[in-house]
Structures are given as C-alpha cells and as structure tokens.
C-alpha cells in the first residue's frame, strides 16, 4: 500500500534504496547514501553487502552511523579489515558493484566536486576534499548519486574535478582507459535520473509524485533533459516509509544520547 | 635496514612527546574515526612544538586545533572534515585567510594515502595503484606521478611512500613487554607506526597479557618507541570495548571553532591549562557496560 | 570490474571440482604447511583433469602427487620440498628425467610469489618489491623484470600478478551464508582466493555463526564459489584447533614416492579408490582435545 | 662449568646460538638455524625475537618445528601475520636484524645455492629452490650461516646463485646497490668463520675444541683462510648443553608421537 504523506527527502532516500539489488556489493558514502543503502538492506535487499571505507565489510548497523567509522559498523560486520586492504583488495580489486556517493557540486555528466569552491590555490571555500571518491568513481562497477537539488549544487561547470563521472560526455571515460560504467543513476528529492547511453548526460526518467518538469529545472543549474517517456516514481510503500522513519528515529535517539560509538 | 630495535619504553605522555616530537618534524596522529590520539595532540600543543608537517588521511578536530594554534607548516591529507558535522573552520581560516599563518597543502585521495602508508611500512620508496583517473588532484599535486607495468603496459598512478618522523596512535591495550593490541576499526594505524622512524602509543590500560587472537592487529613492543597509559586518551573519539564516541563534543566543536576568540579561549581552558589525566574524567559518562 | 558476485554454493567436493576445475586451467591449491587442501587435490586426481598449470609458494606432497600422475604441464613456485623431510621425488623425476612427461618450470622467490598473489588480490597487473638482487633466478626467469621509482630513481624488481583460474583452500569453518574463517597460520590463502576467478573452500565444519574476532581472517561468502564440508580434508597437514600434523605420513611419503611403482600403487589404493569421506578417519587419532 | 663430552653438531649449534643478541630480531631458517635460535632464546637471549616465514612473529616453541609452519609457532607467537605482510612489512620493511640460513652449497663469499646441482635447465639434482632466501639475504641487517662441513657443500664455485652473499668479494654487494651487510658469520661443526672486512671472504677465527686446521681444510672445497690470531671456541657450558639436549629430546618425543602440528 503506497503512502501519500511523505517528504521529498523521504522519497529521495526510498527511490535511491530501490536501485540496490540483493546481490550488490555497495561502497557506501556517508549521509544520504548511507540512509538509502540501509533502507535497501532493511526492505527488499536483506543480503546486500554494505562496505564503508573504514574497513567494515558486510555491515548491518541498527542506526545510521554519524561517521564512516562508528563502532557499530565493526560490531555488525562480517569482517573488519585495515584501510589499506580496503582500498587494495576490495575497491581496486574490483569487488564492489555499486559506489553510492553524495555531492557538493555536480554537473550534467556526473562529475563531482567536493574539494574547493573557487580557485584551488586561493579558494573561496575550502571543502573537505575527495576522500575515497576519486577511486570509488573509477573502480566500482557503477556509480549511484543522491543529493538534494539546488542551483548551487547542480551547476553548469564544477570548480574542481574531484571525481570523474563522464567528463565531457560521450566516450570520455573509455578514452581515459576507465573500464567501469561510472554514474548510471542519480536520485534527487525531485526526480530519478539515468545517464543517456550515448551522450552520458543525466536525463530525468521519473518525476517524484507531485513534481513538475518546471520544479526540477528551477533547482538545477543546467538545462535539464527529460526522457521522451517520462514516468512517475512510485510513492513509498507503507513498509518503506516505516522502515526509513524507524531508522531515523533510532538514529536520532542514539546520537543525541551521546552513546553511539560503540556499546561492547 | 633500520637502526637496531629496542623494547618500547613506558613513560608519561609529556616525556614521550618531549623525547619523540621535535619542531620541524613530519608527524602523523593517525586514527580512522576510532582511536584518534587526542591526548597526544593536546600534549604536543602544550609543549608548543612548531613548524610541523602533519600527515593524516582524515584530519579532524585535533588537526583543526593544531592548525589554529599556529603549529603547522604543511598538511598532507585526503579528507578534512568534522565527521557527521561539517567543515573544519580553523583549517578553512588558514587556507582561505592565512590565519594564524599560511598553510601549505599536499592533497591526495584516500586510496593514495592508504597505499603510501602501506609502502612506507613495506620499506618501498613509492606506491603504485590504479587511481586518479580523470581526477584533477593529479594536476595540482606534483607528487602524483605514474609508472608503467612492464608486463601489460598499463599506466598506474604513483605516489611517494609516507615515512613520518614520528607517528602517534591510541590503542586499547599494551602488555608489560610493550606489545600493543588494536581491535575493531583498525584503520591505517599499524602501517602508520611501521612507516615511521619513531612512534608513541597511548593506551587505555597496561595489562599482564594481551590475550589476543592469533591474527589480531598487534604491534610487537620492539616496533614502538614509547607507551603511555592515558585512559580516555581518544576522547571525544572512542575506544572499542571501553567507551563510546562523544558526538555532542564533535557537534560543539563546530561552534567553538567558528570564531578565533572562542577557539582560543576554549584551547586555553581545555588544552593549555589541562593535562593528560583529565581525559579519564571526560569519558566517565561514556564508559561501556563491563 | 569482476562479474557480479553470487553467494557461495554448498555442494559436495566432487561437484565443486567438476564445476570449477577444467583441463588446461591455472590452479592454486594453497596452504602454508597449515591447512593444505589435500582432499581437493585428490578429487582433482580422481577426476583426471589434465594440462594444469599449478601455482603455489610451497609445493609439497599433493603437488608431487599431481605431477607424478601426469596432470601438470607447468609449475610456478618458490620452494618445492617435503617440509622437514627432504626433496620431492616425483617432481625430481619429472624435472630430471621427464617422467611421466616433461614439466615446465617458472621459479620465483617467496617474496616474489607473496607479492604477486597480493597484486592479484589487489587487481593490479604486477607487483613491485625490493628483491632478486644478485639472485640468479632473475636471469633464468623472463617474468622477472624491473620498474623504476619515479621519485627516487631506485630500481625495483617486478613480477606479474598471479591470477589463477581457480584456487582451492582448506579452512576451519564456514557459516550458513558461506563466510569462511581461517585462523592461526593464515599463509597466503586469502590473497590466493581473492586473486582467483573462482574458488573452492573445503572446511572442517559448517556452523550457524562464525563467532569470529572482528579482525580475524574471514572471506565473505560472496568471494567464494563453492564450499564443501570435508572433515580432515587437510590431512596429513593440520587444522589449528581440530587436529595435528601427521608427521609420520610426511616421512612415509619420502619412501612411497622414491619409486614409480610404489608411487602408483599407493595412489591407486589411497587416492583413486578412495573418496573425500575417508579423510575423517585419517585424522581420528590426531584430533585435538576438545 | 664447561663440558668435554659433546658432539661436533652440538658445538656447532651452541656456537651459532651465542652469536644472537637479546635485542636481535631474527628471521629463522628451518633445520640447524632453528635449533641455534631457540637455544639462544632459552639461554642468554630470552627476549630475542624469532620470526619464521610462515608469518609467526616473536614465537617461543617448546619443541623445534619440523616445518616453518608448525602449529606451535603460531600458538606461542606475539602475533601471526599473513605471508605477504611478512615479506612486505617485516622483511622488506627492514625490521629484521639477523637472517639465519642453512645452505646446500656455499662458496667462500657466502653465496648460497639451494636450487640445482648441475645446469638449471637440465639439472643433475633438482633441489627445493630459494624460498625466502634471496630476499632474506638482501633485506636482513646481516646474515649468519650454519652448516655441517663437507667438500660437497663447501665448494670453489656454486652451481647456481640462489642467494647473493658477497658475490665475487670486495664491494660487490655495494656495486649492486645492496645496503645491508650480508654474511658476517658462518658456524660449522668444526669452526667459527667471520668475513674479512675488505675481501669479504670467510676466514676461520675460532676452531672448535679438538679441531685442527687440517681437519677444517679436509672438509672444505676451497683453500681455507685462517685468521692470524686463531682462537678456540669455548666449550659448551653445562647449561647450554642441557638446554640443547632437552630441546632435542622434547622435539623427538613430540614429532615421533605424531601430534606436533598443534594441540589447541
């Protein structure tokens, strides 16, 4: 039974969760991707393998981690490996089917900037930097991106190529010798986007319930392409919504209690 | 070949910092969310050691503090943020405004840093990995080069090994021979210690026997320079099996670090006029059930 | 990127060998004194699979058997001996006399093989290490090349990554999701499995929960193709926590393998006419006290 | 109190054991080196760190292992690491002060052959190969060698350079860019040999009790150099001899019982 009373962020998280399959091995970014991946695990994909870059493999946290290294990730994991092993055997080793990323700044080809706003040497705003993203973007089978739309985040031209999506589009990845698919899916609070198979530009394929083309364009800094056959994202089901809300409630209770790290 | 190894020496944290950290050193205070060596960084601040090149994959609150106190010449890193909270405001002030002075930056990806520590531990001069493809860091960081596979012709990224003068880490336990046990999220700490010329390990407790799993992450005593018992020494980070993460402190840091004067006042009260023994009190409400 | 991973499948050892090992394959039966996959090698012999390229750091009795039965085209290795006893007589007969047929040799050092497996697990085309200096193997093995550090100019040895078609290992336990636990001397087995296209793991037992230390050596079920419960499957090697090494069998092998006819007679009685279930009996007198 | 009733092999093992210091980190070869290293640990060097290439670090076995991977090595070790880590972090990482090797064939410059007798492609005898030796020889701080003398083992010219000692002598190591000392000590059943500081040829510095120069030369395939001031190896002390004999007795009992591997 689908629900009608949900927020755009809830729709975003649930639509992103649906994209993960039970057989996926997913490298999870923090924030929105983490919520989506755990909703997937708690609903249709109980056997999905979630990997955080802190070294936890096959983790099943009961609350969302505040950081990629929260104690519960290790406690519930199948195994916890060192960070060098994580990046060598697991990411570079080609074991990860999906990398799930957020973005501070993104362009229509899925190139992401989380490094600086402005010039690199004299930045207007110094952002955290790439972390694992440059190699997640090139080593995972494909990349899913999730973010809330805004003209500040979705821009015509990003200030810095922190991680490479499809570059200037077309076969740019292949020209650089990258053999993985790169960004194939973007889920925002307004729509579901897929990359065009030829140009590799993000294209809206589903509008979330109640969202119009104009609303999507209003919060996007480039001229949006829409699919010829534009569909509507199915509303969250009762179980999806309850799973997400329960997860958020547990997370809020745990983190405000100041006892999140671990409880061995 | 390294110099002859000697057994780790047990000493106080002020002694360990004084003996092992010098102005101008390249130093890593490593920890991956878990087991961040806060007490060691605070002691370094109290001793006023300057011109440091700081290395770390994930600089967070302690690096914000070291930078804000003007002790840092250069930062080598891959992700600088307050986990789950936001940006590092003292780091931003240094990079964007040059306060308290300019900060040199050498920026990598996590994969590069992890491989570079691994190469340091392995005694190699560089690390090769498949990375930086299409990534702009390769254009702004001259320490990102390439090597070609002599069998396939594939071009791989290459970065220099990380070899700190000294590495500080926090661990759960040491035994009386100085063997150190790290459990749970082990991060890159073993590599950071083995890559360094010297190392200082603060521990929650010193025990008669580690009783460690045969394949647990253990640093033999002869790989460590100094061991200091500092209960709570990771706070507000956590120590798996001992106490949980103090999320409220991380959230509070964002506001403290927002302004120069609130930052300096906090540092005076909580670092300059504090001592290693204060950490035990700070985690008393976060202790894990026994 | 590898093909989509699927969960390990539980099956009998004859099924696992039939589904995963083909004539002409490059195959590693790995184990470093501990946990050597004897039962798997014997099943491969029974199924008469030919033209194999065998890979292993320390080929011992099972490789002597595979070679003596004429199943091996090429051997890639770093130390071939019967540990604590002597030389491998069937291997010698093949190399020195071409019986039962000629054997191609690709010989490395342990450091090279260990690094080459590690590179295979890490998805790299080659491994760089400081080795083979003044060593003559570098002159007789064309797969030993060099790379130059782009930062220091140091020349390092380079060998191709090992990427077996299939790796066989023996481990202590698997849980019902196929996650595998290896404890004690873990050798190079994790790397050998992660480097391979397919992998078969025989285990002492299948349990509900591994109850493993967080940093123990665990292979997640989705990295393994097939799991077979074969108690005693390492015999005469040992399984830490289950049974001890059958030193008498290793000593006896030296005499059995000394002559072609005693070898063939022993293989008929103990391998060709035996089955995986026989291994449990062979270790009954070697069981560890519970 | 020194003993007079001992065998040449016992003298060899004990003389070799004396060379290890309490602060050494020693990579232990199997056979004679293993006995010497454990006698050192059980007598004057209780804190010596013994490493076997199976990954066991700081091991303290009660009986001598039959192979480098016996279970007791792991049970008594400070930690047991993977074999790739052993060769990367510990050996190549420059952590090992002494590599203790045996030899099938050796020349006067400490070059060792354990690969083939005869031509490599058409060997008269195919030996086990180098195993860890090529990199032990170049990565350890210095190399100690122990073997029973014979003209078959100590030859003018080895058939294959499995591991490099001092090559053709002099500064040959330095010319190859090797920065470690290489072989500095050889202990046989007849004498203690040190390498000459300039030529790097093995030179007899101590004769075991009752051994003559002629006896050493009779069992050596090259013309032996003797030090100008030739001394005598101190006889085994009571405690050294008892320690070695007890170790051998425990080892024999354990290995003939068929229950050596482990006993967890």
mmCIF file of N, CA, C and O in Angstrom, chain B residues 148-213:
data_model
loop_
_atom_site.group_PDB
_atom_site.id
_atom_site.type_symbol
_atom_site.label_atom_id
_atom_site.label_comp_id
_atom_site.label_asym_id
_atom_site.label_seq_id
_atom_site.Cartn_x
_atom_site.Cartn_y
_atom_site.Cartn_z
ATOM 1 N N UNK B 148 54.663 2.542 -15.373
ATOM 2 C CA UNK B 148 54.083 1.692 -16.416
ATOM 3 C C UNK B 148 54.369 0.228 -16.088
ATOM 4 O O UNK B 148 55.506 -0.133 -15.800
ATOM 5 N N UNK B 149 53.352 -0.581 -16.124
ATOM 6 C CA UNK B 149 53.525 -2.015 -15.877
ATOM 7 C C UNK B 149 54.422 -2.605 -16.960
ATOM 8 O O UNK B 149 54.120 -2.472 -18.153
ATOM 9 N N UNK B 150 55.529 -3.251 -16.551
ATOM 10 C CA UNK B 150 56.446 -3.796 -17.567
ATOM 11 C C UNK B 150 55.907 -5.027 -18.285
ATOM 12 O O UNK B 150 56.529 -5.500 -19.224
ATOM 13 N N UNK B 151 54.757 -5.537 -17.860
ATOM 14 C CA UNK B 151 54.193 -6.729 -18.499
ATOM 15 C C UNK B 151 53.015 -6.386 -19.407
ATOM 16 O O UNK B 151 52.871 -6.952 -20.471
ATOM 17 N N UNK B 152 52.149 -5.448 -18.955
ATOM 18 C CA UNK B 152 50.936 -5.151 -19.721
ATOM 19 C C UNK B 152 50.990 -3.779 -20.380
ATOM 20 O O UNK B 152 50.154 -3.479 -21.230
ATOM 21 N N UNK B 153 51.906 -2.935 -19.949
ATOM 22 C CA UNK B 153 51.943 -1.579 -20.476
ATOM 23 C C UNK B 153 50.940 -0.636 -19.830
ATOM 24 O O UNK B 153 50.892 0.550 -20.175
ATOM 25 N N UNK B 154 50.142 -1.131 -18.898
ATOM 26 C CA UNK B 154 49.167 -0.260 -18.243
ATOM 27 C C UNK B 154 49.870 0.819 -17.425
ATOM 28 O O UNK B 154 50.848 0.560 -16.725
ATOM 29 N N UNK B 155 49.360 2.042 -17.518
ATOM 30 C CA UNK B 155 49.902 3.123 -16.723
ATOM 31 C C UNK B 155 49.135 3.228 -15.405
ATOM 32 O O UNK B 155 47.913 3.293 -15.390
ATOM 33 N N UNK B 156 49.888 3.213 -14.307
ATOM 34 C CA UNK B 156 49.278 3.298 -12.973
ATOM 35 C C UNK B 156 49.745 4.563 -12.279
ATOM 36 O O UNK B 156 50.815 5.108 -12.595
ATOM 37 N N UNK B 157 48.945 5.030 -11.327
ATOM 38 C CA UNK B 157 49.346 6.192 -10.535
ATOM 39 C C UNK B 157 50.438 5.789 -9.552
ATOM 40 O O UNK B 157 50.495 4.652 -9.091
ATOM 41 N N UNK B 158 51.324 6.732 -9.231
ATOM 42 C CA UNK B 158 52.392 6.500 -8.259
ATOM 43 C C UNK B 158 52.475 7.693 -7.323
ATOM 44 O O UNK B 158 52.379 8.842 -7.751
ATOM 45 N N UNK B 159 52.624 7.397 -6.042
ATOM 46 C CA UNK B 159 52.829 8.455 -5.035
ATOM 47 C C UNK B 159 54.004 8.038 -4.146
ATOM 48 O O UNK B 159 54.282 6.852 -3.994
ATOM 49 N N UNK B 160 54.703 9.025 -3.556
ATOM 50 C CA UNK B 160 55.826 8.664 -2.684
ATOM 51 C C UNK B 160 55.315 7.979 -1.419
ATOM 52 O O UNK B 160 54.227 8.293 -0.927
ATOM 53 N N UNK B 161 56.098 7.053 -0.885
ATOM 54 C CA UNK B 161 55.772 6.443 0.406
ATOM 55 C C UNK B 161 55.713 7.522 1.478
ATOM 56 O O UNK B 161 56.438 8.520 1.402
ATOM 57 N N UNK B 162 54.848 7.337 2.452
ATOM 58 C CA UNK B 162 54.810 8.216 3.624
ATOM 59 C C UNK B 162 55.757 7.627 4.667
ATOM 60 O O UNK B 162 55.637 6.454 5.029
ATOM 61 N N UNK B 163 56.692 8.412 5.143
ATOM 62 C CA UNK B 163 57.641 7.969 6.177
ATOM 63 C C UNK B 163 57.727 9.052 7.248
ATOM 64 O O UNK B 163 58.664 9.857 7.247
ATOM 65 N N UNK B 164 56.765 9.114 8.185
ATOM 66 C CA UNK B 164 56.793 10.182 9.192
ATOM 67 C C UNK B 164 58.036 10.070 10.083
ATOM 68 O O UNK B 164 58.572 8.975 10.294
ATOM 69 N N UNK B 165 58.477 11.199 10.597
ATOM 70 C CA UNK B 165 59.495 11.149 11.646
ATOM 71 C C UNK B 165 58.929 10.455 12.873
ATOM 72 O O UNK B 165 59.615 9.683 13.537
ATOM 73 N N UNK B 166 57.686 10.756 13.155
ATOM 74 C CA UNK B 166 57.061 10.112 14.316
ATOM 75 C C UNK B 166 55.557 9.959 14.070
ATOM 76 O O UNK B 166 54.929 10.823 13.458
ATOM 77 N N UNK B 167 55.021 8.832 14.522
ATOM 78 C CA UNK B 167 53.578 8.587 14.452
ATOM 79 C C UNK B 167 53.039 8.422 15.867
ATOM 80 O O UNK B 167 53.647 7.736 16.696
ATOM 81 N N UNK B 168 51.921 9.077 16.148
ATOM 82 C CA UNK B 168 51.195 8.898 17.398
ATOM 83 C C UNK B 168 49.897 8.154 17.108
ATOM 84 O O UNK B 168 49.171 8.514 16.182
ATOM 85 N N UNK B 169 49.623 7.119 17.918
ATOM 86 C CA UNK B 169 48.317 6.455 17.823
ATOM 87 C C UNK B 169 47.802 6.178 19.238
ATOM 88 O O UNK B 169 48.567 6.227 20.209
ATOM 89 N N UNK B 170 46.522 5.882 19.322
ATOM 90 C CA UNK B 170 45.923 5.442 20.582
ATOM 91 C C UNK B 170 45.429 4.018 20.365
ATOM 92 O O UNK B 170 44.892 3.701 19.304
ATOM 93 N N UNK B 171 45.625 3.135 21.366
ATOM 94 C CA UNK B 171 45.209 1.741 21.228
ATOM 95 C C UNK B 171 44.522 1.293 22.511
ATOM 96 O O UNK B 171 44.568 1.980 23.535
ATOM 97 N N UNK B 172 43.913 0.127 22.443
ATOM 98 C CA UNK B 172 43.199 -0.362 23.621
ATOM 99 C C UNK B 172 44.143 -0.787 24.742
ATOM 100 O O UNK B 172 43.968 -0.396 25.881
ATOM 101 N N UNK B 173 45.156 -1.598 24.406
ATOM 102 C CA UNK B 173 45.957 -2.230 25.454
ATOM 103 C C UNK B 173 47.411 -2.365 25.036
ATOM 104 O O UNK B 173 47.723 -2.524 23.860
ATOM 105 N N UNK B 174 48.276 -2.387 26.056
ATOM 106 C CA UNK B 174 49.641 -2.884 25.867
ATOM 107 C C UNK B 174 49.909 -3.869 26.993
ATOM 108 O O UNK B 174 49.327 -3.764 28.078
ATOM 109 N N UNK B 175 50.771 -4.853 26.718
ATOM 110 C CA UNK B 175 51.206 -5.714 27.817
ATOM 111 C C UNK B 175 52.522 -5.179 28.379
ATOM 112 O O UNK B 175 53.042 -4.149 27.921
ATOM 113 N N UNK B 176 53.066 -5.856 29.364
ATOM 114 C CA UNK B 176 54.233 -5.309 30.076
ATOM 115 C C UNK B 176 55.513 -5.385 29.250
ATOM 116 O O UNK B 176 56.538 -4.823 29.610
ATOM 117 N N UNK B 177 55.451 -6.090 28.124
ATOM 118 C CA UNK B 177 56.592 -6.077 27.204
ATOM 119 C C UNK B 177 56.407 -5.004 26.123
ATOM 120 O O UNK B 177 57.233 -4.881 25.225
ATOM 121 N N UNK B 178 55.294 -4.299 26.195
ATOM 122 C CA UNK B 178 55.082 -3.221 25.233
ATOM 123 C C UNK B 178 54.397 -3.643 23.954
ATOM 124 O O UNK B 178 54.258 -2.844 23.021
ATOM 125 N N UNK B 179 53.931 -4.883 23.891
ATOM 126 C CA UNK B 179 53.161 -5.305 22.722
ATOM 127 C C UNK B 179 51.796 -4.629 22.767
ATOM 128 O O UNK B 179 51.166 -4.580 23.822
ATOM 129 N N UNK B 180 51.349 -4.110 21.631
ATOM 130 C CA UNK B 180 50.154 -3.260 21.577
ATOM 131 C C UNK B 180 49.042 -3.957 20.802
ATOM 132 O O UNK B 180 49.285 -4.506 19.727
ATOM 133 N N UNK B 181 47.831 -3.933 21.342
ATOM 134 C CA UNK B 181 46.664 -4.533 20.676
ATOM 135 C C UNK B 181 45.699 -3.443 20.223
ATOM 136 O O UNK B 181 45.316 -2.579 21.005
ATOM 137 N N UNK B 182 45.303 -3.525 18.941
ATOM 138 C CA UNK B 182 44.305 -2.618 18.363
ATOM 139 C C UNK B 182 43.176 -3.497 17.839
ATOM 140 O O UNK B 182 43.424 -4.423 17.070
ATOM 141 N N UNK B 183 41.944 -3.197 18.234
ATOM 142 C CA UNK B 183 40.816 -4.043 17.808
ATOM 143 C C UNK B 183 39.656 -3.204 17.288
ATOM 144 O O UNK B 183 39.452 -2.088 17.734
ATOM 145 N N UNK B 184 38.882 -3.819 16.409
ATOM 146 C CA UNK B 184 37.713 -3.148 15.843
ATOM 147 C C UNK B 184 38.119 -2.476 14.534
ATOM 148 O O UNK B 184 38.747 -3.103 13.682
ATOM 149 N N UNK B 185 37.753 -1.222 14.361
ATOM 150 C CA UNK B 185 38.180 -0.489 13.169
ATOM 151 C C UNK B 185 39.645 -0.127 13.370
ATOM 152 O O UNK B 185 39.974 0.730 14.189
ATOM 153 N N UNK B 186 40.526 -0.819 12.642
ATOM 154 C CA UNK B 186 41.967 -0.671 12.871
ATOM 155 C C UNK B 186 42.596 0.398 11.989
ATOM 156 O O UNK B 186 43.735 0.812 12.221
ATOM 157 N N UNK B 187 41.848 0.840 10.975
ATOM 158 C CA UNK B 187 42.302 1.952 10.149
ATOM 159 C C UNK B 187 43.644 1.692 9.498
ATOM 160 O O UNK B 187 43.914 0.600 8.981
ATOM 161 N N UNK B 188 44.487 2.694 9.536
ATOM 162 C CA UNK B 188 45.802 2.609 8.895
ATOM 163 C C UNK B 188 46.898 2.745 9.961
ATOM 164 O O UNK B 188 48.044 3.020 9.661
ATOM 165 N N UNK B 189 46.529 2.487 11.226
ATOM 166 C CA UNK B 189 47.466 2.770 12.315
ATOM 167 C C UNK B 189 48.695 1.858 12.323
ATOM 168 O O UNK B 189 49.789 2.296 12.620
ATOM 169 N N UNK B 190 48.500 0.573 12.048
ATOM 170 C CA UNK B 190 49.652 -0.327 12.040
ATOM 171 C C UNK B 190 50.668 0.155 10.996
ATOM 172 O O UNK B 190 51.865 0.241 11.273
ATOM 173 N N UNK B 191 50.174 0.480 9.816
ATOM 174 C CA UNK B 191 51.058 0.962 8.760
ATOM 175 C C UNK B 191 51.711 2.284 9.157
ATOM 176 O O UNK B 191 52.892 2.517 8.892
ATOM 177 N N UNK B 192 50.934 3.171 9.789
ATOM 178 C CA UNK B 192 51.483 4.482 10.154
ATOM 179 C C UNK B 192 52.619 4.331 11.162
ATOM 180 O O UNK B 192 53.604 5.069 11.113
ATOM 181 N N UNK B 193 52.495 3.376 12.071
ATOM 182 C CA UNK B 193 53.573 3.133 13.047
ATOM 183 C C UNK B 193 54.777 2.487 12.361
ATOM 184 O O UNK B 193 55.916 2.917 12.544
ATOM 185 N N UNK B 194 54.511 1.453 11.551
ATOM 186 C CA UNK B 194 55.631 0.746 10.920
ATOM 187 C C UNK B 194 56.346 1.627 9.888
ATOM 188 O O UNK B 194 57.530 1.420 9.606
ATOM 189 N N UNK B 195 55.642 2.614 9.342
ATOM 190 C CA UNK B 195 56.266 3.505 8.354
ATOM 191 C C UNK B 195 57.126 4.577 9.008
ATOM 192 O O UNK B 195 57.970 5.183 8.345
ATOM 193 N N UNK B 196 56.921 4.819 10.316
ATOM 194 C CA UNK B 196 57.567 5.955 10.979
ATOM 195 C C UNK B 196 58.927 5.593 11.550
ATOM 196 O O UNK B 196 59.202 4.438 11.863
ATOM 197 N N UNK B 197 59.770 6.611 11.706
ATOM 198 C CA UNK B 197 61.063 6.387 12.374
ATOM 199 C C UNK B 197 60.847 6.126 13.857
ATOM 200 O O UNK B 197 61.539 5.324 14.466
ATOM 201 N N UNK B 198 59.928 6.885 14.477
ATOM 202 C CA UNK B 198 59.626 6.719 15.903
ATOM 203 C C UNK B 198 58.108 6.631 16.057
ATOM 204 O O UNK B 198 57.365 7.080 15.175
ATOM 205 N N UNK B 199 57.682 6.082 17.202
ATOM 206 C CA UNK B 199 56.233 6.011 17.408
ATOM 207 C C UNK B 199 55.902 6.078 18.888
ATOM 208 O O UNK B 199 56.649 5.568 19.726
ATOM 209 N N UNK B 200 54.789 6.743 19.173
ATOM 210 C CA UNK B 200 54.295 6.856 20.542
ATOM 211 C C UNK B 200 52.874 6.311 20.556
ATOM 212 O O UNK B 200 52.040 6.716 19.741
ATOM 213 N N UNK B 201 52.616 5.381 21.477
ATOM 214 C CA UNK B 201 51.286 4.780 21.568
ATOM 215 C C UNK B 201 50.713 5.070 22.949
ATOM 216 O O UNK B 201 51.295 4.687 23.969
ATOM 217 N N UNK B 202 49.576 5.776 22.991
ATOM 218 C CA UNK B 202 48.828 5.883 24.240
ATOM 219 C C UNK B 202 47.831 4.739 24.275
ATOM 220 O O UNK B 202 47.293 4.337 23.242
ATOM 221 N N UNK B 203 47.616 4.178 25.481
ATOM 222 C CA UNK B 203 46.701 3.038 25.599
ATOM 223 C C UNK B 203 45.719 3.273 26.740
ATOM 224 O O UNK B 203 46.001 4.024 27.675
ATOM 225 N N UNK B 204 44.586 2.593 26.645
ATOM 226 C CA UNK B 204 43.594 2.662 27.716
ATOM 227 C C UNK B 204 44.130 2.007 28.985
ATOM 228 O O UNK B 204 43.885 2.494 30.078
ATOM 229 N N UNK B 205 44.844 0.883 28.810
ATOM 230 C CA UNK B 205 45.370 0.219 30.003
ATOM 231 C C UNK B 205 46.556 -0.662 29.641
ATOM 232 O O UNK B 205 46.710 -1.100 28.512
ATOM 233 N N UNK B 206 47.377 -0.909 30.656
ATOM 234 C CA UNK B 206 48.504 -1.821 30.512
ATOM 235 C C UNK B 206 48.160 -3.082 31.303
ATOM 236 O O UNK B 206 47.764 -3.004 32.468
ATOM 237 N N UNK B 207 48.275 -4.228 30.626
ATOM 238 C CA UNK B 207 47.826 -5.491 31.220
ATOM 239 C C UNK B 207 48.972 -6.496 31.260
ATOM 240 O O UNK B 207 49.994 -6.319 30.589
ATOM 241 N N UNK B 208 48.787 -7.561 32.038
ATOM 242 C CA UNK B 208 49.831 -8.584 32.106
ATOM 243 C C UNK B 208 49.946 -9.343 30.781
ATOM 244 O O UNK B 208 51.036 -9.605 30.292
ATOM 245 N N UNK B 209 48.793 -9.706 30.226
ATOM 246 C CA UNK B 209 48.792 -10.467 28.978
ATOM 247 C C UNK B 209 47.743 -9.891 28.039
ATOM 248 O O UNK B 209 46.636 -9.579 28.470
ATOM 249 N N UNK B 210 48.079 -9.775 26.769
ATOM 250 C CA UNK B 210 47.116 -9.221 25.804
ATOM 251 C C UNK B 210 45.957 -10.185 25.568
ATOM 252 O O UNK B 210 44.851 -9.756 25.257
ATOM 253 N N UNK B 211 46.219 -11.482 25.687
ATOM 254 C CA UNK B 211 45.202 -12.498 25.367
ATOM 255 C C UNK B 211 44.568 -12.224 24.011
ATOM 256 O O UNK B 211 43.349 -12.265 23.847
ATOM 257 N N UNK B 212 45.418 -11.936 23.048
ATOM 258 C CA UNK B 212 44.918 -11.540 21.723
ATOM 259 C C UNK B 212 44.694 -12.746 20.832
ATOM 260 O O UNK B 212 45.383 -13.759 20.940
ATOM 261 N N UNK B 213 43.723 -12.626 19.952
ATOM 262 C CA UNK B 213 43.524 -13.599 18.876
ATOM 263 C C UNK B 213 44.826 -13.683 18.062
ATOM 264 O O UNK B 213 45.488 -12.679 17.859
#
